[in-house]
Amino acid sequence: MFGVDPDPEQDTNYDGPDNITVSPYGGVILAEDGEGLSHLVGVTDKGAPYPMARNELNDSEFTGPTFSDDGRILFANIQTPGYVFAITGPWTQKHNGHGHH
């Protein structure tokens, strides 16, 4: 799923995840540190990756994704020049093991 990206300038593959956080809504959030475009990538609890954010600023990587204690805000950084983002969703809530909006 996260092998070497054969075409790093395309948005179809992800590579080099090196930061991870567990989502309070199921699955995990990865910060990509591979070749080409840099993303925050969500991975569902079934193992399916999906794009959450793409760095359009520069070639630096996303780092340190983490949720606030109440789960409402996902914080993530662009390593250079050191920007921090507060991402507010909307997030899919889990209810009795099944997601809903």
PDB file of N, CA and C in Angstrom:
ATOM      1  N   MET A   1       0.826  -1.193   0.000  1.00  0.00           N
ATOM      2  CA  MET A   1       0.000   0.000   0.000  1.00  0.00           C
ATOM      3  C   MET A   1       0.866   1.251   0.000  1.00  0.00           C
ATOM      4  N   PHE A   2       2.014   1.258   0.685  1.00  0.00           N
ATOM      5  CA  PHE A   2       2.849   2.443   0.752  1.00  0.00           C
ATOM      6  C   PHE A   2       4.254   2.141   0.269  1.00  0.00           C
ATOM      7  N   GLY A   3       4.368   1.481  -0.889  1.00  0.00           N
ATOM      8  CA  GLY A   3       5.668   1.221  -1.478  1.00  0.00           C
ATOM      9  C   GLY A   3       6.226   2.480  -2.112  1.00  0.00           C
ATOM     10  N   VAL A   4       7.305   2.344  -2.840  1.00  0.00           N
ATOM     11  CA  VAL A   4       7.908   3.481  -3.530  1.00  0.00           C
ATOM     12  C   VAL A   4       6.941   3.975  -4.595  1.00  0.00           C
ATOM     13  N   ASP A   5       6.700   5.275  -4.607  1.00  0.00           N
ATOM     14  CA  ASP A   5       5.764   5.874  -5.550  1.00  0.00           C
ATOM     15  C   ASP A   5       6.408   5.942  -6.931  1.00  0.00           C
ATOM     16  N   PRO A   6       5.855   5.226  -7.923  1.00  0.00           N
ATOM     17  CA  PRO A   6       6.457   5.227  -9.255  1.00  0.00           C
ATOM     18  C   PRO A   6       6.301   6.548 -10.000  1.00  0.00           C
ATOM     19  N   ASP A   7       5.341   7.382  -9.605  1.00  0.00           N
ATOM     20  CA  ASP A   7       5.111   8.674 -10.254  1.00  0.00           C
ATOM     21  C   ASP A   7       4.819   9.709  -9.174  1.00  0.00           C
ATOM     22  N   PRO A   8       5.877  10.224  -8.503  1.00  0.00           N
ATOM     23  CA  PRO A   8       5.682  11.066  -7.323  1.00  0.00           C
ATOM     24  C   PRO A   8       4.969  12.386  -7.563  1.00  0.00           C
ATOM     25  N   GLU A   9       4.843  12.833  -8.800  1.00  0.00           N
ATOM     26  CA  GLU A   9       4.162  14.101  -9.054  1.00  0.00           C
ATOM     27  C   GLU A   9       2.653  13.920  -9.212  1.00  0.00           C
ATOM     28  N   GLN A  10       2.164  12.688  -9.154  1.00  0.00           N
ATOM     29  CA  GLN A  10       0.730  12.423  -9.253  1.00  0.00           C
ATOM     30  C   GLN A  10       0.132  12.255  -7.862  1.00  0.00           C
ATOM     31  N   ASP A  11      -1.165  12.440  -7.767  1.00  0.00           N
ATOM     32  CA  ASP A  11      -1.875  12.350  -6.489  1.00  0.00           C
ATOM     33  C   ASP A  11      -2.460  10.965  -6.239  1.00  0.00           C
ATOM     34  N   THR A  12      -2.031   9.964  -6.969  1.00  0.00           N
ATOM     35  CA  THR A  12      -2.676   8.660  -6.899  1.00  0.00           C
ATOM     36  C   THR A  12      -1.973   7.667  -5.988  1.00  0.00           C
ATOM     37  N   ASN A  13      -0.753   7.943  -5.568  1.00  0.00           N
ATOM     38  CA  ASN A  13      -0.002   7.031  -4.721  1.00  0.00           C
ATOM     39  C   ASN A  13       0.582   7.802  -3.543  1.00  0.00           C
ATOM     40  N   TYR A  14       0.814   7.095  -2.445  1.00  0.00           N
ATOM     41  CA  TYR A  14       1.414   7.698  -1.262  1.00  0.00           C
ATOM     42  C   TYR A  14       2.633   6.872  -0.897  1.00  0.00           C
ATOM     43  N   ASP A  15       3.674   7.536  -0.394  1.00  0.00           N
ATOM     44  CA  ASP A  15       4.865   6.787  -0.016  1.00  0.00           C
ATOM     45  C   ASP A  15       5.557   7.435   1.171  1.00  0.00           C
ATOM     46  N   GLY A  16       6.329   6.660   1.894  1.00  0.00           N
ATOM     47  CA  GLY A  16       7.155   7.162   2.977  1.00  0.00           C
ATOM     48  C   GLY A  16       6.438   7.693   4.193  1.00  0.00           C
ATOM     49  N   PRO A  17       5.314   7.083   4.636  1.00  0.00           N
ATOM     50  CA  PRO A  17       4.693   7.610   5.851  1.00  0.00           C
ATOM     51  C   PRO A  17       5.635   7.431   7.033  1.00  0.00           C
ATOM     52  N   ASP A  18       5.806   8.493   7.839  1.00  0.00           N
ATOM     53  CA  ASP A  18       6.731   8.366   8.964  1.00  0.00           C
ATOM     54  C   ASP A  18       6.194   8.944  10.258  1.00  0.00           C
ATOM     55  N   ASN A  19       4.996   9.491  10.252  1.00  0.00           N
ATOM     56  CA  ASN A  19       4.318   9.928  11.476  1.00  0.00           C
ATOM     57  C   ASN A  19       2.913   9.348  11.421  1.00  0.00           C
ATOM     58  N   ILE A  20       2.391   8.921  12.567  1.00  0.00           N
ATOM     59  CA  ILE A  20       1.071   8.287  12.599  1.00  0.00           C
ATOM     60  C   ILE A  20       0.342   8.670  13.880  1.00  0.00           C
ATOM     61  N   THR A  21      -0.967   8.818  13.773  1.00  0.00           N
ATOM     62  CA  THR A  21      -1.797   8.993  14.954  1.00  0.00           C
ATOM     63  C   THR A  21      -3.077   8.198  14.754  1.00  0.00           C
ATOM     64  N   VAL A  22      -3.615   7.689  15.825  1.00  0.00           N
ATOM     65  CA  VAL A  22      -4.878   6.963  15.781  1.00  0.00           C
ATOM     66  C   VAL A  22      -6.010   7.984  15.800  1.00  0.00           C
ATOM     67  N   SER A  23      -6.947   7.806  14.894  1.00  0.00           N
ATOM     68  CA  SER A  23      -8.100   8.702  14.842  1.00  0.00           C
ATOM     69  C   SER A  23      -9.146   8.255  15.854  1.00  0.00           C
ATOM     70  N   PRO A  24      -9.727   9.186  16.606  1.00  0.00           N
ATOM     71  CA  PRO A  24     -10.810   8.810  17.511  1.00  0.00           C
ATOM     72  C   PRO A  24     -12.076   8.379  16.763  1.00  0.00           C
ATOM     73  N   TYR A  25     -12.060   8.521  15.440  1.00  0.00           N
ATOM     74  CA  TYR A  25     -13.212   8.169  14.610  1.00  0.00           C
ATOM     75  C   TYR A  25     -13.000   6.854  13.864  1.00  0.00           C
ATOM     76  N   GLY A  26     -11.902   6.162  14.158  1.00  0.00           N
ATOM     77  CA  GLY A  26     -11.576   4.903  13.490  1.00  0.00           C
ATOM     78  C   GLY A  26     -10.460   5.115  12.491  1.00  0.00           C
ATOM     79  N   GLY A  27      -9.586   4.141  12.373  1.00  0.00           N
ATOM     80  CA  GLY A  27      -8.467   4.237  11.447  1.00  0.00           C
ATOM     81  C   GLY A  27      -7.332   5.066  12.011  1.00  0.00           C
ATOM     82  N   VAL A  28      -6.442   5.479  11.108  1.00  0.00           N
ATOM     83  CA  VAL A  28      -5.272   6.261  11.499  1.00  0.00           C
ATOM     84  C   VAL A  28      -5.060   7.394  10.509  1.00  0.00           C
ATOM     85  N   ILE A  29      -4.235   8.366  10.910  1.00  0.00           N
ATOM     86  CA  ILE A  29      -3.814   9.469  10.049  1.00  0.00           C
ATOM     87  C   ILE A  29      -2.298   9.374   9.931  1.00  0.00           C
ATOM     88  N   LEU A  30      -1.786   9.390   8.706  1.00  0.00           N
ATOM     89  CA  LEU A  30      -0.355   9.315   8.433  1.00  0.00           C
ATOM     90  C   LEU A  30       0.136  10.617   7.823  1.00  0.00           C
ATOM     91  N   ALA A  31       1.353  11.011   8.170  1.00  0.00           N
ATOM     92  CA  ALA A  31       2.024  12.122   7.500  1.00  0.00           C
ATOM     93  C   ALA A  31       3.041  11.506   6.555  1.00  0.00           C
ATOM     94  N   GLU A  32       2.940  11.854   5.294  1.00  0.00           N
ATOM     95  CA  GLU A  32       3.770  11.269   4.249  1.00  0.00           C
ATOM     96  C   GLU A  32       5.104  12.011   4.134  1.00  0.00           C
ATOM     97  N   ASP A  33       6.193  11.258   4.016  1.00  0.00           N
ATOM     98  CA  ASP A  33       7.530  11.820   3.823  1.00  0.00           C
ATOM     99  C   ASP A  33       8.225  11.046   2.715  1.00  0.00           C
ATOM    100  N   GLY A  34       7.625  11.050   1.543  1.00  0.00           N
ATOM    101  CA  GLY A  34       8.197  10.325   0.417  1.00  0.00           C
ATOM    102  C   GLY A  34       8.682  11.273  -0.650  1.00  0.00           C
ATOM    103  N   GLU A  35       8.662  10.809  -1.864  1.00  0.00           N
ATOM    104  CA  GLU A  35       9.074  11.613  -3.009  1.00  0.00           C
ATOM    105  C   GLU A  35       7.872  12.370  -3.569  1.00  0.00           C
ATOM    106  N   GLY A  36       8.121  13.567  -4.090  1.00  0.00           N
ATOM    107  CA  GLY A  36       7.068  14.330  -4.760  1.00  0.00           C
ATOM    108  C   GLY A  36       6.122  14.997  -3.792  1.00  0.00           C
ATOM    109  N   LEU A  37       4.839  14.994  -4.122  1.00  0.00           N
ATOM    110  CA  LEU A  37       3.818  15.668  -3.338  1.00  0.00           C
ATOM    111  C   LEU A  37       3.736  15.088  -1.930  1.00  0.00           C
ATOM    112  N   SER A  38       3.487  15.950  -0.952  1.00  0.00           N
ATOM    113  CA  SER A  38       3.378  15.526   0.442  1.00  0.00           C
ATOM    114  C   SER A  38       1.935  15.640   0.902  1.00  0.00           C
ATOM    115  N   HIS A  39       1.445  14.592   1.569  1.00  0.00           N
ATOM    116  CA  HIS A  39       0.051  14.519   1.991  1.00  0.00           C
ATOM    117  C   HIS A  39      -0.081  14.162   3.464  1.00  0.00           C
ATOM    118  N   LEU A  40      -1.248  14.488   4.009  1.00  0.00           N
ATOM    119  CA  LEU A  40      -1.780  13.796   5.172  1.00  0.00           C
ATOM    120  C   LEU A  40      -2.704  12.743   4.591  1.00  0.00           C
ATOM    121  N   VAL A  41      -2.538  11.516   5.006  1.00  0.00           N
ATOM    122  CA  VAL A  41      -3.299  10.400   4.445  1.00  0.00           C
ATOM    123  C   VAL A  41      -4.073   9.734   5.570  1.00  0.00           C
ATOM    124  N   GLY A  42      -5.367   9.578   5.381  1.00  0.00           N
ATOM    125  CA  GLY A  42      -6.171   8.787   6.299  1.00  0.00           C
ATOM    126  C   GLY A  42      -6.160   7.350   5.831  1.00  0.00           C
ATOM    127  N   VAL A  43      -6.251   6.436   6.763  1.00  0.00           N
ATOM    128  CA  VAL A  43      -6.395   5.018   6.448  1.00  0.00           C
ATOM    129  C   VAL A  43      -7.562   4.510   7.277  1.00  0.00           C
ATOM    130  N   THR A  44      -8.575   3.969   6.610  1.00  0.00           N
ATOM    131  CA  THR A  44      -9.754   3.478   7.316  1.00  0.00           C
ATOM    132  C   THR A  44      -9.395   2.265   8.161  1.00  0.00           C
ATOM    133  N   ASP A  45     -10.304   1.884   9.041  1.00  0.00           N
ATOM    134  CA  ASP A  45     -10.073   0.691   9.851  1.00  0.00           C
ATOM    135  C   ASP A  45     -10.096  -0.583   9.013  1.00  0.00           C
ATOM    136  N   LYS A  46     -10.474  -0.473   7.738  1.00  0.00           N
ATOM    137  CA  LYS A  46     -10.409  -1.602   6.793  1.00  0.00           C
ATOM    138  C   LYS A  46      -9.128  -1.578   5.966  1.00  0.00           C
ATOM    139  N   GLY A  47      -8.248  -0.562   6.192  1.00  0.00           N
ATOM    140  CA  GLY A  47      -6.962  -0.489   5.499  1.00  0.00           C
ATOM    141  C   GLY A  47      -6.961   0.285   4.198  1.00  0.00           C
ATOM    142  N   ALA A  48      -8.037   1.002   3.879  1.00  0.00           N
ATOM    143  CA  ALA A  48      -8.111   1.764   2.627  1.00  0.00           C
ATOM    144  C   ALA A  48      -7.583   3.185   2.837  1.00  0.00           C
ATOM    145  N   PRO A  49      -6.533   3.597   2.084  1.00  0.00           N
ATOM    146  CA  PRO A  49      -6.014   4.957   2.222  1.00  0.00           C
ATOM    147  C   PRO A  49      -6.882   5.971   1.473  1.00  0.00           C
ATOM    148  N   TYR A  50      -6.910   7.198   1.993  1.00  0.00           N
ATOM    149  CA  TYR A  50      -7.605   8.290   1.317  1.00  0.00           C
ATOM    150  C   TYR A  50      -6.870   9.594   1.628  1.00  0.00           C
ATOM    151  N   PRO A  51      -6.834  10.542   0.677  1.00  0.00           N
ATOM    152  CA  PRO A  51      -6.136  11.811   0.911  1.00  0.00           C
ATOM    153  C   PRO A  51      -6.937  12.708   1.849  1.00  0.00           C
ATOM    154  N   MET A  52      -6.244  13.335   2.797  1.00  0.00           N
ATOM    155  CA  MET A  52      -6.882  14.322   3.677  1.00  0.00           C
ATOM    156  C   MET A  52      -6.433  15.731   3.332  1.00  0.00           C
ATOM    157  N   ALA A  53      -5.133  15.883   3.034  1.00  0.00           N
ATOM    158  CA  ALA A  53      -4.584  17.207   2.726  1.00  0.00           C
ATOM    159  C   ALA A  53      -3.346  17.025   1.863  1.00  0.00           C
ATOM    160  N   ARG A  54      -3.056  18.042   1.046  1.00  0.00           N
ATOM    161  CA  ARG A  54      -1.850  18.034   0.215  1.00  0.00           C
ATOM    162  C   ARG A  54      -1.119  19.347   0.424  1.00  0.00           C
ATOM    163  N   ASN A  55       0.194  19.274   0.586  1.00  0.00           N
ATOM    164  CA  ASN A  55       1.009  20.485   0.745  1.00  0.00           C
ATOM    165  C   ASN A  55       1.157  21.163  -0.605  1.00  0.00           C
ATOM    166  N   GLU A  56       0.487  22.292  -0.763  1.00  0.00           N
ATOM    167  CA  GLU A  56       0.578  23.095  -1.986  1.00  0.00           C
ATOM    168  C   GLU A  56       1.571  24.236  -1.828  1.00  0.00           C
ATOM    169  N   LEU A  57       2.141  24.395  -0.618  1.00  0.00           N
ATOM    170  CA  LEU A  57       3.035  25.502  -0.318  1.00  0.00           C
ATOM    171  C   LEU A  57       4.436  25.287  -0.869  1.00  0.00           C
ATOM    172  N   ASN A  58       4.990  24.079  -0.625  1.00  0.00           N
ATOM    173  CA  ASN A  58       6.377  23.814  -1.002  1.00  0.00           C
ATOM    174  C   ASN A  58       6.614  22.303  -1.041  1.00  0.00           C
ATOM    175  N   ASP A  59       7.874  21.885  -1.060  1.00  0.00           N
ATOM    176  CA  ASP A  59       8.208  20.460  -1.130  1.00  0.00           C
ATOM    177  C   ASP A  59       8.439  19.833   0.238  1.00  0.00           C
ATOM    178  N   SER A  60       8.165  20.557   1.317  1.00  0.00           N
ATOM    179  CA  SER A  60       8.392  20.051   2.664  1.00  0.00           C
ATOM    180  C   SER A  60       7.324  19.022   3.040  1.00  0.00           C
ATOM    181  N   GLU A  61       7.619  18.239   4.071  1.00  0.00           N
ATOM    182  CA  GLU A  61       6.713  17.181   4.488  1.00  0.00           C
ATOM    183  C   GLU A  61       5.757  17.644   5.583  1.00  0.00           C
ATOM    184  N   PHE A  62       4.612  16.948   5.689  1.00  0.00           N
ATOM    185  CA  PHE A  62       3.744  17.086   6.848  1.00  0.00           C
ATOM    186  C   PHE A  62       4.368  16.314   8.000  1.00  0.00           C
ATOM    187  N   THR A  63       4.172  16.796   9.229  1.00  0.00           N
ATOM    188  CA  THR A  63       4.696  16.120  10.408  1.00  0.00           C
ATOM    189  C   THR A  63       3.685  16.202  11.549  1.00  0.00           C
ATOM    190  N   GLY A  64       3.848  15.305  12.513  1.00  0.00           N
ATOM    191  CA  GLY A  64       3.188  15.369  13.808  1.00  0.00           C
ATOM    192  C   GLY A  64       1.688  15.440  13.857  1.00  0.00           C
ATOM    193  N   PRO A  65       0.945  14.678  13.034  1.00  0.00           N
ATOM    194  CA  PRO A  65      -0.507  14.757  13.167  1.00  0.00           C
ATOM    195  C   PRO A  65      -0.945  14.259  14.545  1.00  0.00           C
ATOM    196  N   THR A  66      -1.854  14.989  15.172  1.00  0.00           N
ATOM    197  CA  THR A  66      -2.399  14.582  16.468  1.00  0.00           C
ATOM    198  C   THR A  66      -3.749  15.258  16.672  1.00  0.00           C
ATOM    199  N   PHE A  67      -4.656  14.563  17.330  1.00  0.00           N
ATOM    200  CA  PHE A  67      -5.976  15.120  17.623  1.00  0.00           C
ATOM    201  C   PHE A  67      -5.973  15.795  18.983  1.00  0.00           C
ATOM    202  N   SER A  68      -6.789  16.835  19.115  1.00  0.00           N
ATOM    203  CA  SER A  68      -6.993  17.458  20.420  1.00  0.00           C
ATOM    204  C   SER A  68      -7.633  16.435  21.353  1.00  0.00           C
ATOM    205  N   ASP A  69      -7.556  16.680  22.659  1.00  0.00           N
ATOM    206  CA  ASP A  69      -8.106  15.739  23.638  1.00  0.00           C
ATOM    207  C   ASP A  69      -9.580  15.433  23.411  1.00  0.00           C
ATOM    208  N   ASP A  70     -10.341  16.423  22.954  1.00  0.00           N
ATOM    209  CA  ASP A  70     -11.770  16.196  22.713  1.00  0.00           C
ATOM    210  C   ASP A  70     -12.051  15.628  21.320  1.00  0.00           C
ATOM    211  N   GLY A  71     -11.009  15.427  20.488  1.00  0.00           N
ATOM    212  CA  GLY A  71     -11.173  14.828  19.173  1.00  0.00           C
ATOM    213  C   GLY A  71     -11.744  15.740  18.114  1.00  0.00           C
ATOM    214  N   ARG A  72     -11.933  17.007  18.419  1.00  0.00           N
ATOM    215  CA  ARG A  72     -12.563  17.917  17.462  1.00  0.00           C
ATOM    216  C   ARG A  72     -11.585  18.523  16.466  1.00  0.00           C
ATOM    217  N   ILE A  73     -10.292  18.615  16.823  1.00  0.00           N
ATOM    218  CA  ILE A  73      -9.313  19.290  15.973  1.00  0.00           C
ATOM    219  C   ILE A  73      -8.145  18.351  15.697  1.00  0.00           C
ATOM    220  N   LEU A  74      -7.785  18.233  14.423  1.00  0.00           N
ATOM    221  CA  LEU A  74      -6.573  17.524  14.024  1.00  0.00           C
ATOM    222  C   LEU A  74      -5.501  18.578  13.777  1.00  0.00           C
ATOM    223  N   PHE A  75      -4.414  18.501  14.530  1.00  0.00           N
ATOM    224  CA  PHE A  75      -3.285  19.392  14.322  1.00  0.00           C
ATOM    225  C   PHE A  75      -2.264  18.685  13.448  1.00  0.00           C
ATOM    226  N   ALA A  76      -1.649  19.423  12.530  1.00  0.00           N
ATOM    227  CA  ALA A  76      -0.579  18.892  11.687  1.00  0.00           C
ATOM    228  C   ALA A  76       0.340  20.054  11.322  1.00  0.00           C
ATOM    229  N   ASN A  77       1.562  19.732  10.982  1.00  0.00           N
ATOM    230  CA  ASN A  77       2.568  20.746  10.677  1.00  0.00           C
ATOM    231  C   ASN A  77       3.128  20.532   9.280  1.00  0.00           C
ATOM    232  N   ILE A  78       3.585  21.626   8.658  1.00  0.00           N
ATOM    233  CA  ILE A  78       4.490  21.527   7.512  1.00  0.00           C
ATOM    234  C   ILE A  78       5.861  21.853   8.080  1.00  0.00           C
ATOM    235  N   GLN A  79       6.775  20.900   7.954  1.00  0.00           N
ATOM    236  CA  GLN A  79       8.052  20.967   8.645  1.00  0.00           C
ATOM    237  C   GLN A  79       8.807  22.267   8.385  1.00  0.00           C
ATOM    238  N   THR A  80       8.905  22.664   7.122  1.00  0.00           N
ATOM    239  CA  THR A  80       9.576  23.912   6.771  1.00  0.00           C
ATOM    240  C   THR A  80       8.591  24.761   5.989  1.00  0.00           C
ATOM    241  N   PRO A  81       8.226  25.904   6.491  1.00  0.00           N
ATOM    242  CA  PRO A  81       8.882  26.776   7.450  1.00  0.00           C
ATOM    243  C   PRO A  81       8.368  26.645   8.881  1.00  0.00           C
ATOM    244  N   GLY A  82       7.692  25.568   9.245  1.00  0.00           N
ATOM    245  CA  GLY A  82       7.232  25.383  10.618  1.00  0.00           C
ATOM    246  C   GLY A  82       5.802  25.819  10.848  1.00  0.00           C
ATOM    247  N   TYR A  83       4.941  25.683   9.848  1.00  0.00           N
ATOM    248  CA  TYR A  83       3.540  26.049  10.002  1.00  0.00           C
ATOM    249  C   TYR A  83       2.785  24.948  10.743  1.00  0.00           C
ATOM    250  N   VAL A  84       1.838  25.357  11.580  1.00  0.00           N
ATOM    251  CA  VAL A  84       0.947  24.431  12.273  1.00  0.00           C
ATOM    252  C   VAL A  84      -0.470  24.716  11.794  1.00  0.00           C
ATOM    253  N   PHE A  85      -1.198  23.642  11.464  1.00  0.00           N
ATOM    254  CA  PHE A  85      -2.582  23.762  11.002  1.00  0.00           C
ATOM    255  C   PHE A  85      -3.514  23.117  12.009  1.00  0.00           C
ATOM    256  N   ALA A  86      -4.677  23.728  12.208  1.00  0.00           N
ATOM    257  CA  ALA A  86      -5.745  23.170  13.036  1.00  0.00           C
ATOM    258  C   ALA A  86      -6.900  22.841  12.091  1.00  0.00           C
ATOM    259  N   ILE A  87      -7.137  21.565  11.873  1.00  0.00           N
ATOM    260  CA  ILE A  87      -8.131  21.087  10.905  1.00  0.00           C
ATOM    261  C   ILE A  87      -9.359  20.647  11.692  1.00  0.00           C
ATOM    262  N   THR A  88     -10.511  21.243  11.366  1.00  0.00           N
ATOM    263  CA  THR A  88     -11.702  21.029  12.186  1.00  0.00           C
ATOM    264  C   THR A  88     -12.721  20.058  11.609  1.00  0.00           C
ATOM    265  N   GLY A  89     -12.425  19.397  10.531  1.00  0.00           N
ATOM    266  CA  GLY A  89     -13.380  18.405  10.020  1.00  0.00           C
ATOM    267  C   GLY A  89     -14.320  19.009   8.992  1.00  0.00           C
ATOM    268  N   PRO A  90     -15.510  18.499   8.824  1.00  0.00           N
ATOM    269  CA  PRO A  90     -16.270  17.651   9.740  1.00  0.00           C
ATOM    270  C   PRO A  90     -15.746  16.214   9.771  1.00  0.00           C
ATOM    271  N   TRP A  91     -15.835  15.597  10.915  1.00  0.00           N
ATOM    272  CA  TRP A  91     -15.394  14.219  11.110  1.00  0.00           C
ATOM    273  C   TRP A  91     -16.607  13.300  11.162  1.00  0.00           C
ATOM    274  N   THR A  92     -16.413  12.076  10.733  1.00  0.00           N
ATOM    275  CA  THR A  92     -17.460  11.066  10.815  1.00  0.00           C
ATOM    276  C   THR A  92     -17.436  10.479  12.216  1.00  0.00           C
ATOM    277  N   GLN A  93     -18.552  10.549  12.904  1.00  0.00           N
ATOM    278  CA  GLN A  93     -18.664  10.007  14.257  1.00  0.00           C
ATOM    279  C   GLN A  93     -18.941   8.507  14.191  1.00  0.00           C
ATOM    280  N   LYS A  94     -18.368   7.762  15.121  1.00  0.00           N
ATOM    281  CA  LYS A  94     -18.696   6.341  15.230  1.00  0.00           C
ATOM    282  C   LYS A  94     -19.880   6.196  16.179  1.00  0.00           C
ATOM    283  N   HIS A  95     -20.745   5.285  15.858  1.00  0.00           N
ATOM    284  CA  HIS A  95     -21.910   5.024  16.706  1.00  0.00           C
ATOM    285  C   HIS A  95     -22.160   3.533  16.712  1.00  0.00           C
ATOM    286  N   ASN A  96     -21.984   2.910  17.844  1.00  0.00           N
ATOM    287  CA  ASN A  96     -22.174   1.464  17.973  1.00  0.00           C
ATOM    288  C   ASN A  96     -21.363   0.695  16.929  1.00  0.00           C
ATOM    289  N   GLY A  97     -20.137   1.168  16.654  1.00  0.00           N
ATOM    290  CA  GLY A  97     -19.276   0.465  15.721  1.00  0.00           C
ATOM    291  C   GLY A  97     -19.523   0.788  14.258  1.00  0.00           C
ATOM    292  N   HIS A  98     -20.496   1.635  13.962  1.00  0.00           N
ATOM    293  CA  HIS A  98     -20.802   1.977  12.574  1.00  0.00           C
ATOM    294  C   HIS A  98     -20.689   3.494  12.412  1.00  0.00           C
ATOM    295  N   GLY A  99     -20.060   3.938  11.322  1.00  0.00           N
ATOM    296  CA  GLY A  99     -19.912   5.372  11.102  1.00  0.00           C
ATOM    297  C   GLY A  99     -21.185   6.005  10.598  1.00  0.00           C
ATOM    298  N   HIS A 100     -21.380   7.270  10.941  1.00  0.00           N
ATOM    299  CA  HIS A 100     -22.459   8.069  10.360  1.00  0.00           C
ATOM    300  C   HIS A 100     -22.007   9.526  10.351  1.00  0.00           C
ATOM    301  N   HIS A 101     -22.700  10.361   9.592  1.00  0.00           N
ATOM    302  CA  HIS A 101     -22.327  11.778   9.495  1.00  0.00           C
ATOM    303  C   HIS A 101     -23.229  12.598  10.374  1.00  0.00           C
TER     304      HIS A 101
END
